[in-house]
Structures are given as structure tokens and as C-alpha cells.
Coordinates of N, CA and C in Angstrom, one line a residue:
X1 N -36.0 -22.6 -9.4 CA -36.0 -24.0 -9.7 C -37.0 -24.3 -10.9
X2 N -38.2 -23.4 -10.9 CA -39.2 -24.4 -11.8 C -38.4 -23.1 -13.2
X3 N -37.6 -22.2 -13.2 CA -37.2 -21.7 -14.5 C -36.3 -22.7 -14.9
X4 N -35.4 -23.1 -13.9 CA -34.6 -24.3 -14.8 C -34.7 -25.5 -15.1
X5 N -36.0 -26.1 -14.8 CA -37.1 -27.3 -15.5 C -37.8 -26.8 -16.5
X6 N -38.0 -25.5 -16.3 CA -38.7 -25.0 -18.0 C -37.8 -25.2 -19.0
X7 N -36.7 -24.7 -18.7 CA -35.9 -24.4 -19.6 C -35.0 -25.9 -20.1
X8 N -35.0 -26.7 -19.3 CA -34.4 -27.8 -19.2 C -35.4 -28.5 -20.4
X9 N -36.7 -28.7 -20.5 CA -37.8 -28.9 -20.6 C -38.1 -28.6 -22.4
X10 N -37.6 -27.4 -22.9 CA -37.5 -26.7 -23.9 C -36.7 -27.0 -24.7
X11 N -35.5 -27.2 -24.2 CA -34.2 -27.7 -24.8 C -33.9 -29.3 -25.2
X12 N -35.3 -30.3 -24.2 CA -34.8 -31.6 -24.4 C -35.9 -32.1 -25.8
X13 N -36.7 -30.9 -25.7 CA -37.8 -31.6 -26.9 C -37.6 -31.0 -28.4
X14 N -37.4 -31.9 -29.0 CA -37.0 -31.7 -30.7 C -37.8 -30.6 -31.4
X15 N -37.3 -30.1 -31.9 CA -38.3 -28.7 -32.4 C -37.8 -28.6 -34.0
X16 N -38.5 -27.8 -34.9 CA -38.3 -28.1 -36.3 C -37.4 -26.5 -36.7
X17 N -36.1 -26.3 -37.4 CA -36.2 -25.5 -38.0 C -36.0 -25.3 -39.1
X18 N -36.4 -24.3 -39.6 CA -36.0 -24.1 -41.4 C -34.6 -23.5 -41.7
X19 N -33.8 -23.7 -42.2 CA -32.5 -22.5 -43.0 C -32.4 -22.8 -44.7
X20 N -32.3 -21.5 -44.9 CA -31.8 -21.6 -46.2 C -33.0 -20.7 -47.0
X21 N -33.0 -21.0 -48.5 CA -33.6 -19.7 -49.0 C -35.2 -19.9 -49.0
X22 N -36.1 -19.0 -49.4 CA -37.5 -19.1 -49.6 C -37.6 -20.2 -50.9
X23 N -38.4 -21.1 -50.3 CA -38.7 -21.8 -51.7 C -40.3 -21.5 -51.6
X24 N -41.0 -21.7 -52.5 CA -42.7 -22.0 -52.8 C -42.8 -23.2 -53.9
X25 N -44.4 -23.2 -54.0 CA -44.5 -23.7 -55.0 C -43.7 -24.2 -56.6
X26 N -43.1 -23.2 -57.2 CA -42.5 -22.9 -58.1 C -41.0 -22.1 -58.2
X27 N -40.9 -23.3 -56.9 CA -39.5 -23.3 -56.8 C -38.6 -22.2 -55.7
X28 N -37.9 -21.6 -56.1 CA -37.0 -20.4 -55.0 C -37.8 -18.8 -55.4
X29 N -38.0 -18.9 -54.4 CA -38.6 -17.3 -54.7 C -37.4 -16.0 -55.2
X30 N -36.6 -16.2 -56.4 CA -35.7 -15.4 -56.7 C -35.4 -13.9 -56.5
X31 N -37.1 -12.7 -56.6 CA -36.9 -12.0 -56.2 C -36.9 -11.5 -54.1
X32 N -37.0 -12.3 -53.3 CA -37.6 -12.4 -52.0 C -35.7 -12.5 -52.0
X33 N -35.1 -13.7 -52.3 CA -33.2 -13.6 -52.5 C -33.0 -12.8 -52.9
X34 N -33.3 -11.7 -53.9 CA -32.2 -10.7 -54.5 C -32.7 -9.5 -53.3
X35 N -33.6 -9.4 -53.1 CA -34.2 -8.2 -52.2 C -34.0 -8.5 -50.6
X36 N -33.7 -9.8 -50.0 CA -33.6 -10.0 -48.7 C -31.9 -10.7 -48.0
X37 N -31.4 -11.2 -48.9 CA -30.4 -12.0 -48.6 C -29.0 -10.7 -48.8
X38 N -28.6 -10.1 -47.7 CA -27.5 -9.4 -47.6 C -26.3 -10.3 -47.2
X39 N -25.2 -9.9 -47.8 CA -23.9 -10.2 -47.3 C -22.9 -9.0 -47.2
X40 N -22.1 -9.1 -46.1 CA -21.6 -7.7 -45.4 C -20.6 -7.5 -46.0
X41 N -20.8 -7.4 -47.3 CA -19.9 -6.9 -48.7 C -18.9 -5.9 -48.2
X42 N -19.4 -4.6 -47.4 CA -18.9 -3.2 -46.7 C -17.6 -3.5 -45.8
X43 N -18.1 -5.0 -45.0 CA -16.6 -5.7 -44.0 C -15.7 -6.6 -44.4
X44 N -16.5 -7.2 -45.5 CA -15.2 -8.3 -46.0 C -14.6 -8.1 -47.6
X45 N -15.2 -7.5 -48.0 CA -15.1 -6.9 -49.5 C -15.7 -8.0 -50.7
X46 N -15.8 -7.0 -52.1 CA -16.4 -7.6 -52.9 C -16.0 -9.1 -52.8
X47 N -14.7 -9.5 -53.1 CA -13.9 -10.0 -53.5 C -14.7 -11.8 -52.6
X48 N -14.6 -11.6 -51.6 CA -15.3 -12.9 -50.0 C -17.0 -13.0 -51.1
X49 N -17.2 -11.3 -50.6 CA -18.8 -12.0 -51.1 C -19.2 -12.7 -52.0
X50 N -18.3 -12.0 -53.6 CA -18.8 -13.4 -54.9 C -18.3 -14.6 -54.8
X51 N -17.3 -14.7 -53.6 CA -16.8 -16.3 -52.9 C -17.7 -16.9 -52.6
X52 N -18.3 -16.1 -51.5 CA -19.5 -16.8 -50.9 C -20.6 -16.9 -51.3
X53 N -21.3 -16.2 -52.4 CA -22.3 -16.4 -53.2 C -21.7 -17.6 -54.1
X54 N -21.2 -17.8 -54.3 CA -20.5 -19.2 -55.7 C -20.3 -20.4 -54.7
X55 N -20.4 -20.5 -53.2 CA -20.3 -21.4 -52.8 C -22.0 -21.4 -52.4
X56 N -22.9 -20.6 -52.5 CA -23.8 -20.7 -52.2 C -24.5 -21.1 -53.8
X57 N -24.2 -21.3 -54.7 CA -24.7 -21.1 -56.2 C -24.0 -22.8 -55.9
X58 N -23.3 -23.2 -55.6 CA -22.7 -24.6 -56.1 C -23.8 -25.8 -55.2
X59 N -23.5 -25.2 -53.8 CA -24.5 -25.9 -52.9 C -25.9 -25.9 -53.6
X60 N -25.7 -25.3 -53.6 CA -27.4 -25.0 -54.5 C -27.5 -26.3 -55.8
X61 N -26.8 -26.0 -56.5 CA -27.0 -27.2 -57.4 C -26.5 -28.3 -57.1
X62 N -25.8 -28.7 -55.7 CA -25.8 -30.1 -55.1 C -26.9 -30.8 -54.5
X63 N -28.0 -29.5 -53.8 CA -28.7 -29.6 -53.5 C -30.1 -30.3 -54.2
X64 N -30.0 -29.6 -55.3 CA -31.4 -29.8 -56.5 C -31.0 -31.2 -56.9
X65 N -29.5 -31.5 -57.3 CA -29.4 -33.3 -57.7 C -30.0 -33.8 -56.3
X66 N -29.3 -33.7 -55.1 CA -30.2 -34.6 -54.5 C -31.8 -34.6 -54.2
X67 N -32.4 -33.3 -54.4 CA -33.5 -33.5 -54.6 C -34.3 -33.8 -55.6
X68 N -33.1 -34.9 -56.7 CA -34.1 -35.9 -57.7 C -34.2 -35.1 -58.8
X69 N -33.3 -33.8 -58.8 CA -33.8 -33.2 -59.9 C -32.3 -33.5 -61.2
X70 N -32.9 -33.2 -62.5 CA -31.3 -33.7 -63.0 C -30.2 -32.7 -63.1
X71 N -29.3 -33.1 -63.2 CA -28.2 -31.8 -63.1 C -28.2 -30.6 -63.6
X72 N -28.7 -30.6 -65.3 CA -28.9 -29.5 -65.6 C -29.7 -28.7 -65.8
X73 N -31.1 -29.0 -65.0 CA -32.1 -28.5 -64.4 C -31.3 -27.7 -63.0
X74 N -31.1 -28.5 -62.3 CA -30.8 -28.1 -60.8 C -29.7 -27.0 -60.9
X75 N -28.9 -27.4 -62.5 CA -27.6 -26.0 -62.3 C -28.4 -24.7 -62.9
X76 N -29.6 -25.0 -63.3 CA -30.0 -23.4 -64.2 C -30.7 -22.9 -62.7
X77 N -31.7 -23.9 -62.1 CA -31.8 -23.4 -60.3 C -30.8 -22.6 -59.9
X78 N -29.8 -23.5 -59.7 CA -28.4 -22.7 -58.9 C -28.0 -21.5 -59.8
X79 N -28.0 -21.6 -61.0 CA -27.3 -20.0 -61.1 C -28.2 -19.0 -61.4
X80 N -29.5 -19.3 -61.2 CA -30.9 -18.3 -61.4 C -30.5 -17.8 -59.4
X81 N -30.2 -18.9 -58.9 CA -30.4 -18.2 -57.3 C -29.0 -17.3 -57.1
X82 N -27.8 -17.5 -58.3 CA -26.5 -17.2 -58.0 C -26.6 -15.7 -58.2
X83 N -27.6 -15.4 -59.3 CA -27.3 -14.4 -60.0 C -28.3 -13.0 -59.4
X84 N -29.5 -14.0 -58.6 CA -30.2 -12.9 -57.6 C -29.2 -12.6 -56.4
X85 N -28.7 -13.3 -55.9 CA -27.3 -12.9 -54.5 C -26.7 -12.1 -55.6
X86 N -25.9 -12.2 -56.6 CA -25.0 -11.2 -57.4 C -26.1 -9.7 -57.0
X87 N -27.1 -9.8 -57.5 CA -27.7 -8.8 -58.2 C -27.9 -8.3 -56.9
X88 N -28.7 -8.5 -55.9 CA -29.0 -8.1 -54.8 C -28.0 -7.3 -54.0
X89 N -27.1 -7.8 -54.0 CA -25.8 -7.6 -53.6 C -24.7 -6.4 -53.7
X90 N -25.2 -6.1 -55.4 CA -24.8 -5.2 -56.2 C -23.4 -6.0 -56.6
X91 N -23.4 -6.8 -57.2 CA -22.1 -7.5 -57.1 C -21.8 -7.8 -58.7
X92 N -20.5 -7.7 -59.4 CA -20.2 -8.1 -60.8 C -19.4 -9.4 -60.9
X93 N -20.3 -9.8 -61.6 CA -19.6 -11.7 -61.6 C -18.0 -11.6 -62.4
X94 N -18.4 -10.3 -62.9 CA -16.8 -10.4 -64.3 C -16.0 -9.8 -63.2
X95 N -16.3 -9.0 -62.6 CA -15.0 -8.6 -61.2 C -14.4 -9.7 -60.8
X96 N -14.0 -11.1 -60.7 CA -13.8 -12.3 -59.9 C -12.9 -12.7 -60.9
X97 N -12.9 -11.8 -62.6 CA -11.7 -12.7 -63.2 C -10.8 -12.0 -63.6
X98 N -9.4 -12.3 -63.5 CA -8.3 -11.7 -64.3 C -8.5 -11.6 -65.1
X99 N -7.0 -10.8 -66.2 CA -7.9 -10.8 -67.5 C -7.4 -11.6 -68.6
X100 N -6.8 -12.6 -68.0 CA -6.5 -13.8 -68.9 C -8.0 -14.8 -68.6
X101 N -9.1 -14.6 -67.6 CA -10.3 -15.1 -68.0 C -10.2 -16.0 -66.3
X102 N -9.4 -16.2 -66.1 CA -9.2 -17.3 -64.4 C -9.7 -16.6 -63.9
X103 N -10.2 -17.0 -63.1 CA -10.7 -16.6 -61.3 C -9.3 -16.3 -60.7
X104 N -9.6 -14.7 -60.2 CA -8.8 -14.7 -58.8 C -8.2 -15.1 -58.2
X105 N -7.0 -15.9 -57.5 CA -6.7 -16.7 -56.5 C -7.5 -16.8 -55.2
X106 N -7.5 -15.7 -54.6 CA -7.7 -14.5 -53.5 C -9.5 -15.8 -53.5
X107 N -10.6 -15.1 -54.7 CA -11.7 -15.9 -54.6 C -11.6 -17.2 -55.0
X108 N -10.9 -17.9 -55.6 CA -11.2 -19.4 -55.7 C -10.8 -20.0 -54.4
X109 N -9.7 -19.6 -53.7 CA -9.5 -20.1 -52.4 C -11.0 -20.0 -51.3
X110 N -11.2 -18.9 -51.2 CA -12.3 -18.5 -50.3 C -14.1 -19.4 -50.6
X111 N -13.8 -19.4 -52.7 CA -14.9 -20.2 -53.0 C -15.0 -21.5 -52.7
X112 N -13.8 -22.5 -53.0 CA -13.8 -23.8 -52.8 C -14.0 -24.3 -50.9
X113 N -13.1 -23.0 -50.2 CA -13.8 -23.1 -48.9 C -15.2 -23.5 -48.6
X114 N -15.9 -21.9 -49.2 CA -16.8 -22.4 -48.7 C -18.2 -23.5 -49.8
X115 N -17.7 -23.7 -50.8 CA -18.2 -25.0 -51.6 C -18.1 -26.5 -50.6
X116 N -16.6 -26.3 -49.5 CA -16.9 -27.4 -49.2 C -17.6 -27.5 -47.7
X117 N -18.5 -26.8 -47.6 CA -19.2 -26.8 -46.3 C -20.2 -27.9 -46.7
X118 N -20.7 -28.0 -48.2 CA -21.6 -28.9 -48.3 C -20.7 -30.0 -48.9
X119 N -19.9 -30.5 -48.3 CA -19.3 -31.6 -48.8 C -20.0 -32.4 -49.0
X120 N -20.4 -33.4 -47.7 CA -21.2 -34.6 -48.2 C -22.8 -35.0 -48.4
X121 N -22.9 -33.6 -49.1 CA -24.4 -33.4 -49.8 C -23.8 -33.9 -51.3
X122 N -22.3 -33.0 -51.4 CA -21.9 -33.6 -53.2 C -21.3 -34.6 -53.2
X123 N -20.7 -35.6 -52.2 CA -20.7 -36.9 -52.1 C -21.7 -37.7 -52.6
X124 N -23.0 -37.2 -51.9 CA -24.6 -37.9 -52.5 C -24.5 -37.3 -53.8
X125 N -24.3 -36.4 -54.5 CA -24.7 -36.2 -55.4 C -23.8 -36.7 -56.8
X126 N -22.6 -36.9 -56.7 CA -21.7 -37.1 -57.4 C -22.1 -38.5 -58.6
X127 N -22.4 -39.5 -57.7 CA -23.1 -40.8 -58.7 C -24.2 -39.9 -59.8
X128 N -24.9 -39.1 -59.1 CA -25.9 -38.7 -60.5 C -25.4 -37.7 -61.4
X129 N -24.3 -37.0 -60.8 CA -23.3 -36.2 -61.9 C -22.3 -36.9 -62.6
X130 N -22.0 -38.2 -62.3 CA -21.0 -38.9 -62.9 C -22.0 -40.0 -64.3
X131 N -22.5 -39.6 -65.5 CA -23.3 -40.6 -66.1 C -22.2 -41.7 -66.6
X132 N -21.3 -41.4 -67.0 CA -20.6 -42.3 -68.0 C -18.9 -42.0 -67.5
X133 N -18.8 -43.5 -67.0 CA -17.4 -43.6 -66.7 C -16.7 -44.6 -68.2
X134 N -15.5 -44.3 -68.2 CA -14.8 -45.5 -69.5 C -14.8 -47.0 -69.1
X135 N -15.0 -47.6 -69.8 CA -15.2 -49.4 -69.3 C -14.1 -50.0 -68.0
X136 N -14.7 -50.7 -67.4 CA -13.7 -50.7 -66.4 C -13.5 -50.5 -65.2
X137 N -13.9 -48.7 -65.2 CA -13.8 -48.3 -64.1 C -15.2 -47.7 -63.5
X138 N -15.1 -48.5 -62.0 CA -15.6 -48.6 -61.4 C -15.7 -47.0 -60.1
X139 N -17.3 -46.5 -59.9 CA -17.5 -45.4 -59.6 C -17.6 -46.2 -57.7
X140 N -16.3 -46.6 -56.7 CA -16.4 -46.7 -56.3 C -16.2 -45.9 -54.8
X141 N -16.3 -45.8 -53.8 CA -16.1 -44.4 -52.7 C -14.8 -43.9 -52.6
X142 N -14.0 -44.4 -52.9 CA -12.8 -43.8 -53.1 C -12.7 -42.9 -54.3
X143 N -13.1 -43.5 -55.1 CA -13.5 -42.7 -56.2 C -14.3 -41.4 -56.0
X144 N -15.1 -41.0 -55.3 CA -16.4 -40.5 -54.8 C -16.1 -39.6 -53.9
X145 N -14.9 -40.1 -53.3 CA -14.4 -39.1 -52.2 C -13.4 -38.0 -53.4
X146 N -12.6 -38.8 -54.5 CA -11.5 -38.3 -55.3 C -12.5 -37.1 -56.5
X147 N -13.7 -37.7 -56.3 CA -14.6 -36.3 -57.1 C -15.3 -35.4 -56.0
X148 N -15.1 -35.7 -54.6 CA -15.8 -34.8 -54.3 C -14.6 -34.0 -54.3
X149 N -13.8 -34.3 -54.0 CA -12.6 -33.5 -53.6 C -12.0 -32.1 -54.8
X150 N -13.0 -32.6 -55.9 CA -12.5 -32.1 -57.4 C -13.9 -31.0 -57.5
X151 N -14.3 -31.8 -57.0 CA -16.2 -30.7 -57.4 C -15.8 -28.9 -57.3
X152 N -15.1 -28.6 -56.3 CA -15.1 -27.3 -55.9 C -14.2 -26.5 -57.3
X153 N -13.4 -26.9 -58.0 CA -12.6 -26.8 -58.6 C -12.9 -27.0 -60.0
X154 N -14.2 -27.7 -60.0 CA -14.7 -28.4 -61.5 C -15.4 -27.3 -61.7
X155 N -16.7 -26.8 -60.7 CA -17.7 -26.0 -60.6 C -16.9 -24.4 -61.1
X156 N -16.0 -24.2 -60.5 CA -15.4 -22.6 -60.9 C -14.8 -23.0 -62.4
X157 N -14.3 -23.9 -62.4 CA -13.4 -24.0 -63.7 C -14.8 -23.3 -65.0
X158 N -15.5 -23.9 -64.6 CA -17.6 -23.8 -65.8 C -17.2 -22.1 -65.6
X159 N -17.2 -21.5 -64.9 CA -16.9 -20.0 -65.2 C -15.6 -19.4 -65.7
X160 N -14.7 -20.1 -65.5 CA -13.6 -19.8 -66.6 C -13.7 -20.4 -67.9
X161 N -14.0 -21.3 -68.1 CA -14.6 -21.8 -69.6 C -15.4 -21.1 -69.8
X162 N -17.0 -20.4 -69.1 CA -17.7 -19.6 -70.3 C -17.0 -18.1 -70.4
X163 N -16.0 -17.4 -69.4 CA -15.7 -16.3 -69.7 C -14.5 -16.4 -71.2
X164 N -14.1 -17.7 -71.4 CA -13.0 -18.1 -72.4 C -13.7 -17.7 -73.9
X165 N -14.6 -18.6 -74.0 CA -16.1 -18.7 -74.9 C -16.5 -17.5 -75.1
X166 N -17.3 -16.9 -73.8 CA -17.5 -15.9 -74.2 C -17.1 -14.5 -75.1
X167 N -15.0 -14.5 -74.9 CA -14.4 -13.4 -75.8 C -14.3 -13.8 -77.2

């Protein structure tokens, strides 16, 4: 009896936790991510993991706008943290594209998945990604819903444009 009042006891009182990457003073601790942060590359293949690192690279820069930071600050954050998961990982970002320069099907599916776990972080964030609409139109939640809905799709497209650029 008094284990299941401890335990009762334990469970009703709020407790703090942390998830997500090391940050410090000066930001994400990049090498602590490239040296600690495993993904089980060996069970689901390359192919999931640079999914799930690009949904972790996107979140990441949904994240830094809403923490006030401006967009393209918060995206050199996200792909400085994208590219320690790559590296850690042992993982090649140019593996992910055909060779007309697109992403994969196979990974844009699995990426926008998991891009949208943080949906309505990039809901909050969308008003400070959106600076300049054409006269008129109004950045209203429908609207907001119709970009978040686009974000996952916008974000990968930025790597098929720079591999385009790039050749």
C-alpha cells in the first residue's frame, strides 16, 4: 500500500524534462551532436536516416525563428546542426539526389513526414518567414495553415535548388 502512494505521489507531481540537442552558451554544441547523436542507419538504411536528419535540420530552423532569432540566422543554426547528424552519422547529403538533382521520392516522403512532427511550431513560425506578401493579400490562418502545409516541401525544394546551382 504505501508503494502505491509513493508511486501515485511521483507521478502526480510535475517534474521538468529536457529533450533535444545540447545547447550552451554559444549555441548547440555541434561537436557533442556529431559524436553523440546516433541514428540506427544499420536497421532502416541510409536512405530514412538523411530523412530523418532533414526533418531534424528543418525543425531546427523552425525552432530558432521562434526563438526570436531571424530566419537566416536560425537556417545557418539548422544546417550547421544538419550537417553534424550527416557527419556523425557517416552519412552523404549528395546520396538523397537523383541525378537530375531532385530528392529521392523514397526520402522526400519519409522527410516531409517527419518535418511534420513539428507542425505547429512552423505555424508560429511562418508570420516571421512570410516578410512581404503582394498588396492585398492578407496573411490570414487559412493562409498559415496553406504555408504550413507547403513548408515541408519548400524546405527540401532549398536543396534541390542548391544541388541545381551547384553543377
Amino acid at each position: 500500500m504505501r508503494r502505491l502512494l509513493l508511486v501515485t505521489i511521483i507521478f502526480l507531481f510535475p517534474f521538468y524534462a529536457q529533450a533535444g540537442f545540447p545547447e550552451g552558451e554559444n549555441g548547440y554544441d555541434l561537436k557533442k551532436i556529431e559524436e553523440s547523436f546516433r541514428l540506427p542507419c544499420d536497421e532502416i538504411g541510409n536512405d530514412d536516416c538523411i530523412a530523418r536528419a532533414l526533418g531534424v535540420g528543418a525543425c531546427t530552423w523552425v525552432f530558432g525563428i521562434n526563438k526570436d532569432k531571424e530566419p537566416a540566422e536560425a537556417l545557418k543554426i539548422a544546417d550547421n546542426v544538419l550537417i553534424a547528424l550527416l557527419k556523425g552519422n557517416n552519412l552523404d547529403l549528395k546520396s538523397m539526389l537523383e541525378k537530375d538533382g531532385l530528392i529521392k521520392n523514397n526520402i522526400k516522403k519519409e522527410a516531409t513526414y517527419r518535418i511534420n512532427f513539428c507542425r505547429e511550431e512552423t505555424k508560429k513560425a511562418i508570420p516571421k518567414l512570410v516578410k512581404k506578401l503582394p498588396e492585398g493579400v492578407v496573411l490570414d490562418e487559412e493562409r498559415i495553415e496553406n504555408l504550413t502545409s507547403v513548408f515541408p516541401l519548400q524546405y527540401l525544394s532549398m536543396f534541390e535548388q542548391f544541388s541545381k546551382y551547384k553543377k
